[in-house]
Protein backbone atom coordinates (compact mmCIF):
# COMPACT_ATOMS: atom_id res chain seq x y z
CA UNK A 1 0.00 0.00 0.00
CA UNK A 2 2.79 2.36 0.85
CA UNK A 3 4.53 1.71 -2.45
CA UNK A 4 1.31 2.34 -4.37
CA UNK A 5 0.62 5.50 -2.39
CA UNK A 6 4.11 6.87 -2.97
CA UNK A 7 3.84 6.14 -6.66
CA UNK A 8 0.34 7.64 -6.80
CA UNK A 9 1.68 10.92 -5.45
CA UNK A 10 3.98 11.08 -8.47
CA UNK A 11 0.90 10.93 -10.65
CA UNK A 12 -1.02 13.50 -8.63
CA UNK A 13 1.93 15.90 -8.74
CA UNK A 14 2.82 15.12 -12.32
CA UNK A 15 4.76 17.71 -14.35
CA UNK A 16 2.87 20.43 -16.11
CA UNK A 17 1.69 19.17 -19.46
CA UNK A 18 1.59 15.53 -18.36
CA UNK A 19 -1.51 13.55 -17.36
CA UNK A 20 -2.47 13.47 -13.70
CA UNK A 21 -5.20 11.70 -11.79
CA UNK A 22 -6.92 13.06 -8.70
CA UNK A 23 -5.76 11.45 -5.49
CA UNK A 24 -9.33 10.47 -4.63
CA UNK A 25 -9.59 8.41 -7.81
CA UNK A 26 -6.28 6.69 -7.13
CA UNK A 27 -7.27 5.71 -3.64
CA UNK A 28 -10.79 4.70 -4.59
CA UNK A 29 -9.88 2.67 -7.64
CA UNK A 30 -6.82 0.39 -7.22
CA UNK A 31 -7.49 -1.02 -10.66
CA UNK A 32 -6.72 2.39 -12.15
CA UNK A 33 -3.35 2.38 -10.42
CA UNK A 34 -2.58 -1.07 -11.77
CA UNK A 35 -3.59 -0.06 -15.29
CA UNK A 36 -1.49 3.08 -15.61
CA UNK A 37 1.38 2.31 -13.25
CA UNK A 38 3.76 0.91 -15.92
CA UNK A 39 3.89 4.28 -17.70
CA UNK A 40 5.25 5.91 -14.54
CA UNK A 41 7.41 3.11 -13.20
CA UNK A 42 9.13 2.71 -16.56
CA UNK A 43 8.42 6.06 -18.23
CA UNK A 44 9.43 6.89 -21.76
CA UNK A 45 12.20 9.45 -22.22
CA UNK A 46 9.88 12.45 -22.51
CA UNK A 47 7.98 11.52 -19.35
CA UNK A 48 11.23 10.77 -17.51
CA UNK A 49 12.67 14.19 -18.32
CA UNK A 50 9.50 15.85 -17.07
CA UNK A 51 9.54 13.81 -13.87
CA UNK A 52 13.16 14.70 -13.14
CA UNK A 53 12.49 18.40 -13.56
CA UNK A 54 9.29 18.24 -11.56
CA UNK A 55 10.92 16.48 -8.63
CA UNK A 56 13.91 18.82 -8.87
CA UNK A 57 11.57 21.74 -8.20
CA UNK A 58 10.38 19.97 -5.05
CA UNK A 59 13.89 19.52 -3.70
CA UNK A 60 16.51 16.79 -3.69
CA UNK A 61 14.69 13.69 -2.52
CA UNK A 62 15.38 9.96 -2.89
CA UNK A 63 12.85 9.94 -5.74
CA UNK A 64 14.68 12.77 -7.53
CA UNK A 65 17.97 10.90 -7.18
CA UNK A 66 16.40 7.70 -8.45
CA UNK A 67 14.92 9.39 -11.51
CA UNK A 68 18.10 11.37 -12.19
CA UNK A 69 20.18 8.21 -12.07
CA UNK A 70 17.80 6.57 -14.53
CA UNK A 71 17.92 9.57 -16.88
CA UNK A 72 21.72 9.79 -16.87
CA UNK A 73 21.97 6.04 -17.41
CA UNK A 74 19.57 6.05 -20.35
CA UNK A 75 20.37 9.51 -21.78
CA UNK A 76 23.89 10.52 -20.66
CA UNK A 77 24.00 13.88 -22.43
CA UNK A 78 25.97 16.97 -21.42
CA UNK A 79 22.78 19.02 -21.19
CA UNK A 80 20.95 16.78 -18.72
CA UNK A 81 24.13 16.04 -16.76
CA UNK A 82 24.80 19.75 -16.24
CA UNK A 83 21.22 20.35 -15.17
CA UNK A 84 21.19 17.52 -12.62
CA UNK A 85 24.70 18.01 -11.22
CA UNK A 86 24.10 21.76 -10.82
CA UNK A 87 20.89 21.07 -8.91
CA UNK A 88 22.70 18.72 -6.54
CA UNK A 89 25.68 21.01 -6.03
CA UNK A 90 23.45 23.99 -5.28
CA UNK A 91 21.60 21.84 -2.74
CA UNK A 92 24.89 20.94 -1.05
CA UNK A 93 24.62 17.29 -2.04
CA UNK A 94 28.24 16.80 -3.10
CA UNK A 95 28.38 13.05 -2.44
CA UNK A 96 25.25 12.43 -4.52
CA UNK A 97 26.54 14.71 -7.28
CA UNK A 98 29.83 12.83 -7.41
CA UNK A 99 27.99 9.53 -7.39
CA UNK A 100 25.93 10.51 -10.44
CA UNK A 101 28.96 12.09 -12.12
CA UNK A 102 30.61 8.69 -11.96
CA UNK A 103 27.93 7.37 -14.31
CA UNK A 104 29.17 9.65 -17.09
CA UNK A 105 31.77 8.87 -19.71
CA UNK A 106 35.03 10.72 -18.83
CA UNK A 107 35.19 12.04 -22.39
CA UNK A 108 31.75 13.61 -22.02
CA UNK A 109 32.87 15.36 -18.83
CA UNK A 110 36.11 16.51 -20.44
CA UNK A 111 34.25 18.12 -23.35
CA UNK A 112 32.17 20.32 -21.05
CA UNK A 113 33.80 23.15 -19.10
CA UNK A 114 30.78 23.27 -16.78
CA UNK A 115 30.91 19.56 -15.95
CA UNK A 116 34.68 19.60 -15.64
CA UNK A 117 34.46 22.54 -13.24
CA UNK A 118 31.87 20.72 -11.14
CA UNK A 119 34.01 17.58 -11.18
CA UNK A 120 37.14 19.46 -10.06
CA UNK A 121 35.43 21.25 -7.16
CA UNK A 122 33.52 18.14 -6.11
CA UNK A 123 36.72 16.12 -5.90
CA UNK A 124 38.36 18.92 -3.91
CA UNK A 125 35.51 19.25 -1.43
CA UNK A 126 35.40 15.47 -1.00
CA UNK A 127 39.13 15.43 -0.24
CA UNK A 128 40.20 13.68 -3.44
CA UNK A 129 42.94 16.14 -4.34
CA UNK A 130 44.78 14.20 -7.10
CA UNK A 131 41.51 13.83 -9.02
CA UNK A 132 40.72 17.52 -8.51
CA UNK A 133 44.19 18.42 -9.78
CA UNK A 134 43.72 16.28 -12.88
CA UNK A 135 40.45 17.99 -13.78
CA UNK A 136 41.84 21.45 -13.03
CA UNK A 137 44.85 20.93 -15.30
CA UNK A 138 42.51 20.26 -18.21
CA UNK A 139 40.61 23.47 -17.51
CA UNK A 140 43.78 25.54 -17.17
CA UNK A 141 44.97 24.32 -20.56
CA UNK A 142 42.06 26.03 -22.30
CA UNK A 143 41.04 29.00 -20.15
CA UNK A 144 42.06 31.38 -17.38
CA UNK A 145 39.22 32.15 -14.96
CA UNK A 146 38.90 33.35 -11.40
CA UNK A 147 37.12 30.15 -10.44
CA UNK A 148 40.01 28.03 -11.67
CA UNK A 149 42.56 30.27 -9.96
CA UNK A 150 40.61 29.98 -6.73
CA UNK A 151 40.68 26.19 -6.91
CA UNK A 152 44.39 26.24 -7.78
CA UNK A 153 45.04 28.41 -4.72
CA UNK A 154 43.00 26.09 -2.48
CA UNK A 155 44.82 23.01 -3.75
CA UNK A 156 48.23 24.59 -3.23
CA UNK A 157 47.39 25.72 0.30
CA UNK A 158 45.77 22.41 1.26
CA UNK A 159 48.77 20.43 0.06
CA UNK A 160 51.30 22.88 1.55
CA UNK A 161 53.09 23.60 -1.72
CA UNK A 162 54.66 26.85 -0.56
CA UNK A 163 57.18 27.24 -3.39
CA UNK A 164 54.41 26.69 -5.91
CA UNK A 165 52.36 29.32 -4.08
CA UNK A 166 55.21 31.83 -4.59
CA UNK A 167 55.19 31.04 -8.31
CA UNK A 168 51.39 31.34 -8.36
CA UNK A 169 51.58 34.82 -6.80
CA UNK A 170 54.27 35.88 -9.26
CA UNK A 171 51.97 34.93 -12.14
CA UNK A 172 49.10 36.89 -10.61
CA UNK A 173 51.29 39.95 -10.27
CA UNK A 174 52.49 39.70 -13.85
CA UNK A 175 48.86 39.50 -14.98
CA UNK A 176 47.50 42.02 -12.46
CA UNK A 177 45.86 44.12 -15.16
CA UNK A 178 43.56 41.19 -15.85
CA UNK A 179 42.68 40.57 -12.20
CA UNK A 180 39.78 42.10 -10.29
CA UNK A 181 40.49 44.43 -7.34
CA UNK A 182 39.14 41.85 -4.91
CA UNK A 183 41.34 39.12 -6.39
CA UNK A 184 44.37 41.39 -6.03
CA UNK A 185 43.46 41.99 -2.40
CA UNK A 186 43.10 38.24 -1.88
CA UNK A 187 46.54 37.73 -3.41
CA UNK A 188 47.85 40.30 -0.95
CA UNK A 189 46.26 38.35 1.88
CA UNK A 190 47.81 35.10 0.66
CA UNK A 191 51.22 36.76 0.27
CA UNK A 192 51.00 38.07 3.85
CA UNK A 193 50.03 34.65 5.21
CA UNK A 194 52.97 32.83 3.64
CA UNK A 195 55.50 35.64 4.02
CA UNK A 196 55.84 36.20 0.29
CA UNK A 197 56.97 39.39 -1.37
CA UNK A 198 54.78 42.07 -2.94
CA UNK A 199 52.20 42.20 -0.15
CA UNK A 200 52.14 45.99 -0.26
CA UNK A 201 52.13 46.10 -4.06
CA UNK A 202 49.10 43.80 -4.30
CA UNK A 203 47.19 45.80 -1.70
CA UNK A 204 48.05 49.16 -3.25
CA UNK A 205 46.96 47.93 -6.67
CA UNK A 206 43.70 46.60 -5.24
CA UNK A 207 42.80 49.80 -3.40
CA UNK A 208 43.81 52.00 -6.33
CA UNK A 209 41.50 50.03 -8.62
CA UNK A 210 38.52 50.12 -6.24
CA UNK A 211 39.04 52.84 -3.61
CA UNK A 212 35.38 52.80 -2.48
CA UNK A 213 34.66 49.07 -2.53
CA UNK A 214 34.15 47.99 1.10
CA UNK A 215 35.00 44.35 0.35
CA UNK A 216 38.32 45.33 -1.19
CA UNK A 217 39.11 47.78 1.61
CA UNK A 218 38.37 45.24 4.34
CA UNK A 219 40.44 42.57 2.59
CA UNK A 220 43.32 44.97 2.10
CA UNK A 221 43.19 46.14 5.73
CA UNK A 222 43.12 42.58 7.04
CA UNK A 223 46.08 41.63 4.86
CA UNK A 224 48.04 44.70 5.98
CA UNK A 225 47.42 43.85 9.63
CA UNK A 226 48.45 40.25 9.02
CA UNK A 227 51.65 41.38 7.32
CA UNK A 228 52.43 43.69 10.23
XYZ file of C-alpha atoms in Angstrom:
228
model
C 0.000 0.000 0.000
C 2.792 2.364 0.849
C 4.529 1.715 -2.454
C 1.312 2.335 -4.368
C 0.621 5.503 -2.395
C 4.110 6.874 -2.975
C 3.839 6.144 -6.662
C 0.344 7.636 -6.797
C 1.681 10.918 -5.449
C 3.976 11.084 -8.467
C 0.901 10.926 -10.654
C -1.017 13.500 -8.633
C 1.932 15.903 -8.736
C 2.818 15.122 -12.318
C 4.763 17.709 -14.355
C 2.870 20.432 -16.111
C 1.688 19.168 -19.455
C 1.586 15.533 -18.359
C -1.514 13.548 -17.358
C -2.474 13.466 -13.703
C -5.198 11.701 -11.791
C -6.922 13.065 -8.697
C -5.758 11.452 -5.489
C -9.325 10.466 -4.634
C -9.585 8.407 -7.813
C -6.281 6.689 -7.135
C -7.270 5.711 -3.640
C -10.788 4.699 -4.585
C -9.879 2.669 -7.645
C -6.822 0.388 -7.221
C -7.487 -1.016 -10.665
C -6.724 2.389 -12.148
C -3.349 2.383 -10.425
C -2.581 -1.070 -11.767
C -3.590 -0.059 -15.286
C -1.492 3.080 -15.607
C 1.381 2.313 -13.247
C 3.760 0.913 -15.923
C 3.892 4.278 -17.703
C 5.250 5.908 -14.540
C 7.408 3.107 -13.199
C 9.133 2.711 -16.558
C 8.417 6.060 -18.234
C 9.435 6.886 -21.760
C 12.202 9.449 -22.220
C 9.882 12.446 -22.510
C 7.984 11.523 -19.353
C 11.229 10.767 -17.512
C 12.669 14.192 -18.323
C 9.498 15.848 -17.075
C 9.536 13.810 -13.866
C 13.163 14.695 -13.135
C 12.494 18.398 -13.557
C 9.292 18.239 -11.563
C 10.920 16.485 -8.634
C 13.906 18.825 -8.871
C 11.574 21.742 -8.202
C 10.380 19.970 -5.051
C 13.890 19.515 -3.697
C 16.508 16.794 -3.690
C 14.688 13.692 -2.517
C 15.384 9.959 -2.893
C 12.848 9.942 -5.735
C 14.679 12.768 -7.526
C 17.972 10.904 -7.178
C 16.395 7.698 -8.449
C 14.916 9.393 -11.515
C 18.104 11.370 -12.195
C 20.179 8.208 -12.069
C 17.801 6.566 -14.532
C 17.920 9.573 -16.877
C 21.719 9.789 -16.870
C 21.973 6.041 -17.409
C 19.573 6.048 -20.350
C 20.369 9.515 -21.784
C 23.890 10.524 -20.665
C 24.003 13.885 -22.426
C 25.968 16.967 -21.422
C 22.783 19.015 -21.188
C 20.951 16.779 -18.719
C 24.128 16.040 -16.761
C 24.797 19.751 -16.236
C 21.224 20.352 -15.166
C 21.190 17.521 -12.619
C 24.700 18.009 -11.222
C 24.105 21.757 -10.819
C 20.887 21.073 -8.908
C 22.696 18.717 -6.540
C 25.680 21.008 -6.029
C 23.454 23.992 -5.284
C 21.599 21.843 -2.741
C 24.895 20.942 -1.053
C 24.622 17.287 -2.041
C 28.236 16.797 -3.097
C 28.384 13.053 -2.445
C 25.250 12.433 -4.516
C 26.537 14.709 -7.276
C 29.835 12.828 -7.408
C 27.988 9.528 -7.393
C 25.933 10.514 -10.440
C 28.958 12.094 -12.118
C 30.607 8.686 -11.960
C 27.926 7.371 -14.312
C 29.174 9.646 -17.092
C 31.770 8.866 -19.710
C 35.028 10.723 -18.826
C 35.193 12.038 -22.387
C 31.751 13.609 -22.024
C 32.872 15.362 -18.834
C 36.112 16.512 -20.441
C 34.254 18.123 -23.348
C 32.169 20.323 -21.049
C 33.796 23.154 -19.100
C 30.783 23.270 -16.782
C 30.913 19.557 -15.953
C 34.681 19.596 -15.639
C 34.462 22.538 -13.240
C 31.871 20.720 -11.142
C 34.012 17.582 -11.178
C 37.136 19.458 -10.055
C 35.425 21.255 -7.162
C 33.518 18.137 -6.110
C 36.716 16.122 -5.902
C 38.362 18.915 -3.911
C 35.506 19.248 -1.430
C 35.399 15.473 -1.002
C 39.129 15.427 -0.244
C 40.201 13.683 -3.439
C 42.936 16.139 -4.344
C 44.783 14.203 -7.098
C 41.513 13.833 -9.015
C 40.724 17.524 -8.514
C 44.193 18.420 -9.782
C 43.723 16.276 -12.878
C 40.455 17.991 -13.783
C 41.840 21.452 -13.030
C 44.851 20.932 -15.297
C 42.510 20.257 -18.206
C 40.611 23.472 -17.510
C 43.780 25.539 -17.171
C 44.970 24.324 -20.560
C 42.064 26.031 -22.305
C 41.037 28.997 -20.154
C 42.055 31.378 -17.377
C 39.216 32.147 -14.964
C 38.902 33.350 -11.403
C 37.118 30.152 -10.444
C 40.013 28.026 -11.674
C 42.563 30.266 -9.963
C 40.612 29.979 -6.726
C 40.682 26.192 -6.914
C 44.390 26.239 -7.775
C 45.043 28.415 -4.716
C 43.002 26.093 -2.479
C 44.817 23.013 -3.754
C 48.232 24.594 -3.230
C 47.389 25.717 0.303
C 45.768 22.408 1.258
C 48.774 20.428 0.060
C 51.300 22.884 1.549
C 53.087 23.600 -1.724
C 54.660 26.848 -0.560
C 57.179 27.235 -3.385
C 54.405 26.688 -5.907
C 52.364 29.323 -4.080
C 55.214 31.827 -4.587
C 55.194 31.044 -8.310
C 51.388 31.343 -8.359
C 51.576 34.819 -6.800
C 54.269 35.876 -9.260
C 51.965 34.935 -12.145
C 49.099 36.887 -10.614
C 51.285 39.953 -10.272
C 52.495 39.705 -13.850
C 48.855 39.505 -14.977
C 47.495 42.020 -12.455
C 45.856 44.125 -15.157
C 43.558 41.185 -15.855
C 42.677 40.568 -12.200
C 39.784 42.102 -10.290
C 40.495 44.430 -7.342
C 39.142 41.852 -4.911
C 41.337 39.122 -6.388
C 44.370 41.391 -6.028
C 43.459 41.988 -2.397
C 43.102 38.244 -1.882
C 46.535 37.731 -3.406
C 47.854 40.303 -0.950
C 46.258 38.349 1.882
C 47.815 35.098 0.662
C 51.221 36.763 0.274
C 51.002 38.071 3.850
C 50.030 34.650 5.206
C 52.965 32.826 3.639
C 55.497 35.635 4.023
C 55.842 36.197 0.292
C 56.969 39.387 -1.373
C 54.779 42.073 -2.940
C 52.196 42.202 -0.147
C 52.144 45.991 -0.259
C 52.133 46.097 -4.056
C 49.104 43.796 -4.295
C 47.195 45.798 -1.702
C 48.049 49.157 -3.253
C 46.963 47.933 -6.673
C 43.701 46.597 -5.244
C 42.804 49.796 -3.400
C 43.815 51.998 -6.331
C 41.501 50.027 -8.623
C 38.517 50.120 -6.237
C 39.037 52.842 -3.613
C 35.380 52.801 -2.484
C 34.661 49.073 -2.526
C 34.151 47.994 1.101
C 34.997 44.347 0.354
C 38.318 45.333 -1.187
C 39.114 47.781 1.607
C 38.365 45.243 4.339
C 40.436 42.565 2.590
C 43.318 44.972 2.105
C 43.193 46.140 5.727
C 43.120 42.576 7.038
C 46.082 41.626 4.856
C 48.038 44.698 5.983
C 47.421 43.852 9.631
C 48.451 40.245 9.021
C 51.651 41.376 7.324
C 52.433 43.688 10.230
